[in-house]
Short mmCIF file of C-alpha atoms in Angstrom, two decimals:
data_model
loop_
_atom_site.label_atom_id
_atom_site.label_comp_id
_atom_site.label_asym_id
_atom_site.label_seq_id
_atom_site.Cartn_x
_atom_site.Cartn_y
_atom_site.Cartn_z
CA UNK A 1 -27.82 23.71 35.92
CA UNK A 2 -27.64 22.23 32.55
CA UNK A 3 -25.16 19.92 30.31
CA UNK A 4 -24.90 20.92 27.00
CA UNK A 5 -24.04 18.39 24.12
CA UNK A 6 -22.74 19.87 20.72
CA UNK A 7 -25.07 19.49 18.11
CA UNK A 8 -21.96 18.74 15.92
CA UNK A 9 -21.27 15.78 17.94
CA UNK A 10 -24.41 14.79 17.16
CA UNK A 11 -24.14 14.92 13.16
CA UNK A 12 -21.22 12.97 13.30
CA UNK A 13 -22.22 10.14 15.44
CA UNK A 14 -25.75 9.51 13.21
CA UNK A 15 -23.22 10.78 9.83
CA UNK A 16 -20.98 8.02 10.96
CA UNK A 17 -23.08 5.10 11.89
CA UNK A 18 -24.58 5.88 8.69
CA UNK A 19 -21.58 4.87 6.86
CA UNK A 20 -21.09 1.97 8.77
CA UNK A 21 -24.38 0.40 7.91
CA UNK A 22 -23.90 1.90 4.07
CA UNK A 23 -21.21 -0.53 3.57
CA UNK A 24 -21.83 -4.15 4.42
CA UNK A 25 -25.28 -3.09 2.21
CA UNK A 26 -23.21 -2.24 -0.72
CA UNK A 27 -20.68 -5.47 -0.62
CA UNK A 28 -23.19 -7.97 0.61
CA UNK A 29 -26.51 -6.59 -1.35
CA UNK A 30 -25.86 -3.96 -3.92
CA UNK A 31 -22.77 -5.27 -5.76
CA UNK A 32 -24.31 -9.44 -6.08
CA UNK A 33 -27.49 -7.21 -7.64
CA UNK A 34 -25.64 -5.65 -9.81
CA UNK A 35 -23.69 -8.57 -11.01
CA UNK A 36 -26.18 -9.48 -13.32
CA UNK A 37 -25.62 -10.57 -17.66
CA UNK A 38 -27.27 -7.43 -19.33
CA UNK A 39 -30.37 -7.70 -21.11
CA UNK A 40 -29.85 -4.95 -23.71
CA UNK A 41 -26.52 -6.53 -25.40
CA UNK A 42 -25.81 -5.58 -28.59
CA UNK A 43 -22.50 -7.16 -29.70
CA UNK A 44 -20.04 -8.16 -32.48
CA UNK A 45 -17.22 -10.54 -32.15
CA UNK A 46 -14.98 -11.55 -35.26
CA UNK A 47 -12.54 -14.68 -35.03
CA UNK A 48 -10.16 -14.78 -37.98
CA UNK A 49 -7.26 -17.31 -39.44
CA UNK A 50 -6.68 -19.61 -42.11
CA UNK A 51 -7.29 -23.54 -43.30
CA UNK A 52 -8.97 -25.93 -45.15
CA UNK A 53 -12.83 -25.43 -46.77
CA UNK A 54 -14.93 -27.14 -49.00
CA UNK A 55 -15.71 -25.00 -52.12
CA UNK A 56 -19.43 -26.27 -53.32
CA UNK A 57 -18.56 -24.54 -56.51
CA UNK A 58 -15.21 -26.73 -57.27
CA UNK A 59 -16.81 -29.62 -55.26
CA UNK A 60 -13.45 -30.17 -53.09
CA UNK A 61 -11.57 -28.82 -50.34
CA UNK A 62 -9.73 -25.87 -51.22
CA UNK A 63 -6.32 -24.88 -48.67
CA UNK A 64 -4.84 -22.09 -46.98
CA UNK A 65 -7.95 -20.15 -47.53
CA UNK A 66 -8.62 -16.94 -45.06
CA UNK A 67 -11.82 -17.92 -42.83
CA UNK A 68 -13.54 -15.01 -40.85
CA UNK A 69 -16.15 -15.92 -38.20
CA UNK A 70 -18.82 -13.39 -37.01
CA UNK A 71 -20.91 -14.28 -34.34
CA UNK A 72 -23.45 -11.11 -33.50
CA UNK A 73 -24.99 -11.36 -30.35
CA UNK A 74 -28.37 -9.13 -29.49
CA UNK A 75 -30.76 -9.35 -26.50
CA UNK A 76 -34.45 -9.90 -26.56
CA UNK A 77 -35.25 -6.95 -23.99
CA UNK A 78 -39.21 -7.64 -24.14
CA UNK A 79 -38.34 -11.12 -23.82
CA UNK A 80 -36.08 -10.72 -21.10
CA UNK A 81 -38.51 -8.40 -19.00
CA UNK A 82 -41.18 -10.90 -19.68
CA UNK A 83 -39.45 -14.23 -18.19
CA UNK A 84 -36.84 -12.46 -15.93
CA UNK A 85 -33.94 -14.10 -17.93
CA UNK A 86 -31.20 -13.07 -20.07
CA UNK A 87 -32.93 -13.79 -23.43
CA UNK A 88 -30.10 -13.14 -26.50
CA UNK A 89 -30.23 -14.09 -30.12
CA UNK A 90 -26.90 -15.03 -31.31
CA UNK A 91 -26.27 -15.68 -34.75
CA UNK A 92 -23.13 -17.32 -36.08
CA UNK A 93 -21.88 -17.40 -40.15
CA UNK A 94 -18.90 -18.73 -41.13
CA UNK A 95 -17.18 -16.91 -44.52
CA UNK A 96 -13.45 -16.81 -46.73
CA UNK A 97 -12.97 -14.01 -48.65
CA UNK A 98 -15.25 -15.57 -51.43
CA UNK A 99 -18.52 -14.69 -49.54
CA UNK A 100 -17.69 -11.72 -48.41
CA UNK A 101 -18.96 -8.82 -48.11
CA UNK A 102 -22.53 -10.61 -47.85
CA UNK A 103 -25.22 -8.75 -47.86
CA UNK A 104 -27.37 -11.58 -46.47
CA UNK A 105 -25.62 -13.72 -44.19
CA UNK A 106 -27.32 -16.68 -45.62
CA UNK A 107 -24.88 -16.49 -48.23
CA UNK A 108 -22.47 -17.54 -45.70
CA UNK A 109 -20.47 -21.02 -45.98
CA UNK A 110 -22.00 -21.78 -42.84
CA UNK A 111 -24.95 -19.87 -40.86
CA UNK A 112 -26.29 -20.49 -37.60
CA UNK A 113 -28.85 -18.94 -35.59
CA UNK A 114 -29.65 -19.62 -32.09
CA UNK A 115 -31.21 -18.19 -28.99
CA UNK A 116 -29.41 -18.65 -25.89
CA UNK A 117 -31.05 -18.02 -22.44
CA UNK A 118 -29.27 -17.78 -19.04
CA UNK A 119 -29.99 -17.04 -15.43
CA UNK A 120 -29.00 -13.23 -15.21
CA UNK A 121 -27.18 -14.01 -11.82
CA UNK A 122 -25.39 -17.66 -11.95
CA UNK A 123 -25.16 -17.68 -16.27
CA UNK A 124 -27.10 -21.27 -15.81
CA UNK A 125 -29.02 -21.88 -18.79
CA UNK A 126 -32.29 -21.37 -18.79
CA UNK A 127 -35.05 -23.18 -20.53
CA UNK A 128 -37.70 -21.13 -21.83
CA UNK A 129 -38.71 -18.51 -24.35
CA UNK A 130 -37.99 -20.52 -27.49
CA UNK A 131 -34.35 -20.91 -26.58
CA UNK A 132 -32.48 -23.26 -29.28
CA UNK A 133 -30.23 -25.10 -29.19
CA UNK A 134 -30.93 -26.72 -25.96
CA UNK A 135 -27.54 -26.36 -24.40
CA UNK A 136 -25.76 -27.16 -20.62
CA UNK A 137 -22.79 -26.46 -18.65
CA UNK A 138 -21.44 -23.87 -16.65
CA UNK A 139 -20.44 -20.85 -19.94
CA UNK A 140 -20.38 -20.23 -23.39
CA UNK A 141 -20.73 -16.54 -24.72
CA UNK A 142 -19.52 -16.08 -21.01
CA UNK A 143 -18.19 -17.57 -17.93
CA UNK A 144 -19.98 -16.92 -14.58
CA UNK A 145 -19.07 -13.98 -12.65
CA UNK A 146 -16.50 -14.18 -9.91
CA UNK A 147 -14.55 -16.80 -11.80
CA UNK A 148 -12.75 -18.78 -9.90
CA UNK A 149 -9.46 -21.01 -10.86
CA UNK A 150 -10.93 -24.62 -11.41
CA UNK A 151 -12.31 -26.59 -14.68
CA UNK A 152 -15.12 -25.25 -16.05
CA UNK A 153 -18.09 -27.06 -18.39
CA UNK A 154 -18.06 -24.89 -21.43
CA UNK A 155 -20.82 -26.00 -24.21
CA UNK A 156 -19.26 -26.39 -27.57
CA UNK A 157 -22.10 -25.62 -30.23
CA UNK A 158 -20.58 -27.90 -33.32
CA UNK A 159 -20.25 -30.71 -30.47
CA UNK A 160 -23.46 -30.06 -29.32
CA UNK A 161 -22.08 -31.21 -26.00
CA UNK A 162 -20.08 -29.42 -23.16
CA UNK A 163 -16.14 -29.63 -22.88
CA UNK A 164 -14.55 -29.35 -19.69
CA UNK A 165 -11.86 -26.34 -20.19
CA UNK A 166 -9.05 -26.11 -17.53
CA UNK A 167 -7.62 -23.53 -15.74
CA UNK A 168 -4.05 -22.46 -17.00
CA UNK A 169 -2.91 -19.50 -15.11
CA UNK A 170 -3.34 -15.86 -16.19
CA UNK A 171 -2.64 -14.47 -19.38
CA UNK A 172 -2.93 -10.60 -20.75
CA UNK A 173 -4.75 -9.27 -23.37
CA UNK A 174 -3.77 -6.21 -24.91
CA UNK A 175 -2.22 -5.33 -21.30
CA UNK A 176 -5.16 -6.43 -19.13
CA UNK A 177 -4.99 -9.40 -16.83
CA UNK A 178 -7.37 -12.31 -17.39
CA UNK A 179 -7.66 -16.47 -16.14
CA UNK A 180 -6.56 -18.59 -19.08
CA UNK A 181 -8.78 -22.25 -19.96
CA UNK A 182 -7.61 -24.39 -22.77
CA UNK A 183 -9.35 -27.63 -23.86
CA UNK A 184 -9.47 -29.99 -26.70
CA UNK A 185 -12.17 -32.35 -28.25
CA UNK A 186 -11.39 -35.49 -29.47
CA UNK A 187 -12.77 -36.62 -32.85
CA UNK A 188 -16.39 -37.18 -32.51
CA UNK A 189 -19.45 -38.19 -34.49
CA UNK A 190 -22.15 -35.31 -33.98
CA UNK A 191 -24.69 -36.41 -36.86
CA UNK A 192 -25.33 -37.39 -40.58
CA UNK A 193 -25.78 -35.61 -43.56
CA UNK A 194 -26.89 -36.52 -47.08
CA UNK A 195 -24.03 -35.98 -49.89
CA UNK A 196 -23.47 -37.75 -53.29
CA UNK A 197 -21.50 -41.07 -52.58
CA UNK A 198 -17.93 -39.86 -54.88
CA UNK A 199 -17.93 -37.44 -52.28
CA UNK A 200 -16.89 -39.77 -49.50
CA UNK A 201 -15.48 -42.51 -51.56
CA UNK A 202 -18.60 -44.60 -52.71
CA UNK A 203 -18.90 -43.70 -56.20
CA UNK A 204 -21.03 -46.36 -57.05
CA UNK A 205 -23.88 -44.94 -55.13
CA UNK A 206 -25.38 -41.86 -55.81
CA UNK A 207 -26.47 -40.84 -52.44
CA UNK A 208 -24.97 -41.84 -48.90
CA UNK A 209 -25.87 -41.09 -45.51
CA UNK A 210 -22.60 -39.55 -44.94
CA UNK A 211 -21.39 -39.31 -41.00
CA UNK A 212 -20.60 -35.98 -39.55
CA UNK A 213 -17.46 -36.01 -37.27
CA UNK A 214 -16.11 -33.06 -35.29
CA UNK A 215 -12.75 -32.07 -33.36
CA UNK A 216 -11.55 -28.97 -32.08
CA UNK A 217 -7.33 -28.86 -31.84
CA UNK A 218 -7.75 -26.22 -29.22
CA UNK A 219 -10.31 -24.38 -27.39
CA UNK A 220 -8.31 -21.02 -25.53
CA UNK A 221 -10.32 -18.54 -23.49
CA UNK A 222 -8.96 -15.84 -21.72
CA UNK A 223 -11.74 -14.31 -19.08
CA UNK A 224 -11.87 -10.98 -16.88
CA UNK A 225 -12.41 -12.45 -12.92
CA UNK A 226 -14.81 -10.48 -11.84
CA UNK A 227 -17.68 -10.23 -15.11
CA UNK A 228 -16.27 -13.52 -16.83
CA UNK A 229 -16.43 -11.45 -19.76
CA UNK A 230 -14.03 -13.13 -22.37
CA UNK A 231 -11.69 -10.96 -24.09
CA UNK A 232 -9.90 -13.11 -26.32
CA UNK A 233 -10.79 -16.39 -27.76
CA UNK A 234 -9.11 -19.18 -29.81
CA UNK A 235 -10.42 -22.28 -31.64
CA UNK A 236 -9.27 -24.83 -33.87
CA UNK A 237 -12.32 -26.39 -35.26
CA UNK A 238 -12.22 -29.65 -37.71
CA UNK A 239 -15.16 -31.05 -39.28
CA UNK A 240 -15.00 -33.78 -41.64
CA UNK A 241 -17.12 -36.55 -43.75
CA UNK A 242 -16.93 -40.18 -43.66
CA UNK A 243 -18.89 -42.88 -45.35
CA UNK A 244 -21.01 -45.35 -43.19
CA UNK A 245 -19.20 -46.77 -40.96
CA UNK A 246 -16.00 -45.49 -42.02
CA UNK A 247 -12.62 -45.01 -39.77
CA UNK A 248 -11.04 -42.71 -41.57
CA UNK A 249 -12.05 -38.67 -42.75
CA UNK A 250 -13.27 -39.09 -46.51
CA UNK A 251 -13.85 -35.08 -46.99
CA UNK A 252 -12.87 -32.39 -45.20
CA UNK A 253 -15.31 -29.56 -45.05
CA UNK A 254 -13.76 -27.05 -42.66
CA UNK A 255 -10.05 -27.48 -40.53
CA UNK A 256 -8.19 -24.65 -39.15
CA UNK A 257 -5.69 -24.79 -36.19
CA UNK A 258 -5.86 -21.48 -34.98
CA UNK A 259 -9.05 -18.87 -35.51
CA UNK A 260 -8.88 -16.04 -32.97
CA UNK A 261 -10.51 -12.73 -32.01
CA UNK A 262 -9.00 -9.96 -34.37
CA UNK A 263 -7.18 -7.25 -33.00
CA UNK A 264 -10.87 -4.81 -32.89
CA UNK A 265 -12.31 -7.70 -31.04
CA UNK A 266 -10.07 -7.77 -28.53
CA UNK A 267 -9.53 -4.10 -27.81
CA UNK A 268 -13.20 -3.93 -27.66
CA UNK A 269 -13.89 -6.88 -25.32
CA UNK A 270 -11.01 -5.18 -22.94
CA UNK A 271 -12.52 -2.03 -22.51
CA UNK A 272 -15.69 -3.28 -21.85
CA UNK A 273 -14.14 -5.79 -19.09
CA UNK A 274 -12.08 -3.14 -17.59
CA UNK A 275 -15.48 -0.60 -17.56
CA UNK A 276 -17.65 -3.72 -16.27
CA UNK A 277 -14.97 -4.63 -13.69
CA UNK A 278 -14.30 -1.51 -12.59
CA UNK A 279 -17.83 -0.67 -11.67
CA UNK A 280 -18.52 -3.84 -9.90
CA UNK A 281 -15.30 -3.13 -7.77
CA UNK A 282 -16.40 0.33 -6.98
CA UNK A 283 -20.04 -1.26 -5.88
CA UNK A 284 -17.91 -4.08 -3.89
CA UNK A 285 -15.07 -2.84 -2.39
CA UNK A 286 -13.55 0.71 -2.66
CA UNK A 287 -17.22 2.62 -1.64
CA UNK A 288 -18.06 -0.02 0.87
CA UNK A 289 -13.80 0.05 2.31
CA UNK A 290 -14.12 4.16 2.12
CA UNK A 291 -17.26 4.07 3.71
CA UNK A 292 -16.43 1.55 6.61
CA UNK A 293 -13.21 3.35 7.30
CA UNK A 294 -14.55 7.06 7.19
CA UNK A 295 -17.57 5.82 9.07
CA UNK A 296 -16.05 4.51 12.03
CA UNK A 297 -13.44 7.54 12.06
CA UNK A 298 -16.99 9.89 12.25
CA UNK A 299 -18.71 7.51 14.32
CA UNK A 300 -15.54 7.65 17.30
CA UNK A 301 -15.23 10.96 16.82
CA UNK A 302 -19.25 11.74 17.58
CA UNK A 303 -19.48 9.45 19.98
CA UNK A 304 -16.04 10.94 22.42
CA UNK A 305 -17.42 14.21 21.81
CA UNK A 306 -21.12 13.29 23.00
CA UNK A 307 -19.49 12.12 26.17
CA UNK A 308 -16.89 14.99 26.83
CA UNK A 309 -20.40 17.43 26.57
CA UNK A 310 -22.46 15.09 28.81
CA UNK A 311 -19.59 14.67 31.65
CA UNK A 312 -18.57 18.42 31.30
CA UNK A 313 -18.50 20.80 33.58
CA UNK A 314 -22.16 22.25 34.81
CA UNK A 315 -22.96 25.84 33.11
CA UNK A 316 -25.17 27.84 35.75
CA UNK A 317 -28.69 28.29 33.81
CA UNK A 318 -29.62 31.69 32.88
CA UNK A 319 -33.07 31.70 33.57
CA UNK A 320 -32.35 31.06 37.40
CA UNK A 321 -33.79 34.55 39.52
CA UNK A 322 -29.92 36.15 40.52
CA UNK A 323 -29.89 37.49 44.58
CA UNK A 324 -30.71 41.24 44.77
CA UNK A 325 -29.83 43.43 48.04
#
């Protein structure tokens, strides 16, 4: 006498526990690997608005002038294989309308270069592979992912320092959700530079060691949760001369209250968050919740099925010899 169990039973029990075991992988191991800053960026942001420059050709500060930032941000990939970091060249030039179109951005009011290297996973910076400037704190071309709803150290190139941003609530962007920071930087002395003495109110001398002072009036990031990708980004940037050992500005050489991400910047920077965020969520939760649930649905059903077949009823066994007269 035999006990038969369904083969069926069978594929849905292994089918099931499968699923089971898929899941936790995917939400504990997958996703955090694929949370990592890309090394193949390739990436154009543009903050525009208006204020104060100083016009080398007039030799004074010039108002209500229109001031378009570009900062262009590319990854190293050889670089990045190499050292196992996120390895991007990001350069930065400053314009009005009187510069551009440039064809060399060295024709720029301002232009700086840099090379920025982070941990892929935490967005730590990393030091190594020529990286310049050397910079700290917790985000700058991005926040870490995950974000949560404290202060954050965010390093402010012109300060050449980080400045604690703080978390204001949410805020959308072109309909999308994101965590709101807003900071300020007090005026502060980042350097000197070299300038005729009229320029700063010393005449008399033909060349000062002018001091370099900087201020931002506001610093506003808005940042996807789950990639810290920021889609949309105000500043208010102030820099300004003074004479040795002056109190007071004695040229101004850039001010503007308010230069955001244009409209193509921010419609871009959503997309890609939403794309970004909506992959990582897959990884995270919906294939890992779909696969826990219809796992343990399989998994039951196998495993009552396997013991209905094993406590069934005995089936007499063909090959046993039948009684003959």
């Amino acid at each position: 006498m035999r006990r038969k169990v369904s083969p069926l039973s069978l594929i849905l029990l292994g089918l099931g526990t499968f699923l089971l075991v898929l899941a936790p992988m995917l939400a504990w191991y997958v996703e955090p690997r694929a949370a990592v800053n890309p090394i193949d960026i390739d990436t154009t942001a543009v903050y525009t608005g208006t204020g104060s420059v100083f016009d080398v050709d007039e030799a004074k500060t010039v108002a209500d002038r229109r001031i378009t930032v570009t900062q262009q941000v590319r990854g190293d990939v050889a670089d990045s294989e190499r050292s196992g970091k996120a390895v991007w060249d990001v350069t930065t030039t400053v314009d009005t309308d009187k510069s551009l179109p440039a064809a060399d951005p060295h024709d720029a009011l301002e232009f700086v270069p840099g090379r920025w290297v982070t941990d892929r996973r935490t967005n730590a910076p990393a030091h190594c592979c020529k990286e310049h400037p050397y910079f700290e704190g917790e985000a700058y071309l991005k926040f870490p992912f995950d974000v949560q709803k404290r202060a954050y150290r965010w390093w402010d190139n012109s300060l050449g320092a980080t400045v604690t941003l703080h978390y204001r609530g949410t805020k959308k962007i072109r309909g999308y959700e994101g965590y709101r920071f807003t900071g300020t930087v007090p005026a502060t002395r980042t350097g000197t530079r070299q300038v005729p003495g009229a320029l700063v109110g010393e005449p008399e001398r033909s060349q000062v060691l002018a001091e370099e002072w900087y201020a931002n009036h506001l610093i506003e990031l808005v940042v996807d949760q789950r990639t810290g990708r920021v889609i949309y980004a105000q500043v208010g940037p102030r820099r300004t001369l003074r004479a040795p050992g002056g109190e007071k500005d004695a040229a101004v050489l850039l001010d503007s209250r308010k230069l955001a991400f244009d409209t193509a910047t921010q419609k871009d920077q959503v997309k890609q968050a939403k794309s970004e965020s909506g992959q990582l969520r897959m990884v995270g939760q919906t294939v890992p919740i779909g696969a826990g649930v219809l796992g343990f649905v399989l998994a039951a059903v196998g495993a009552v099925l396997v013991v209905r077949g094993r406590s069934g009823h005995d089936t007499p066994d063909s090959s046993d010899p039948s009684l003959t007269m």
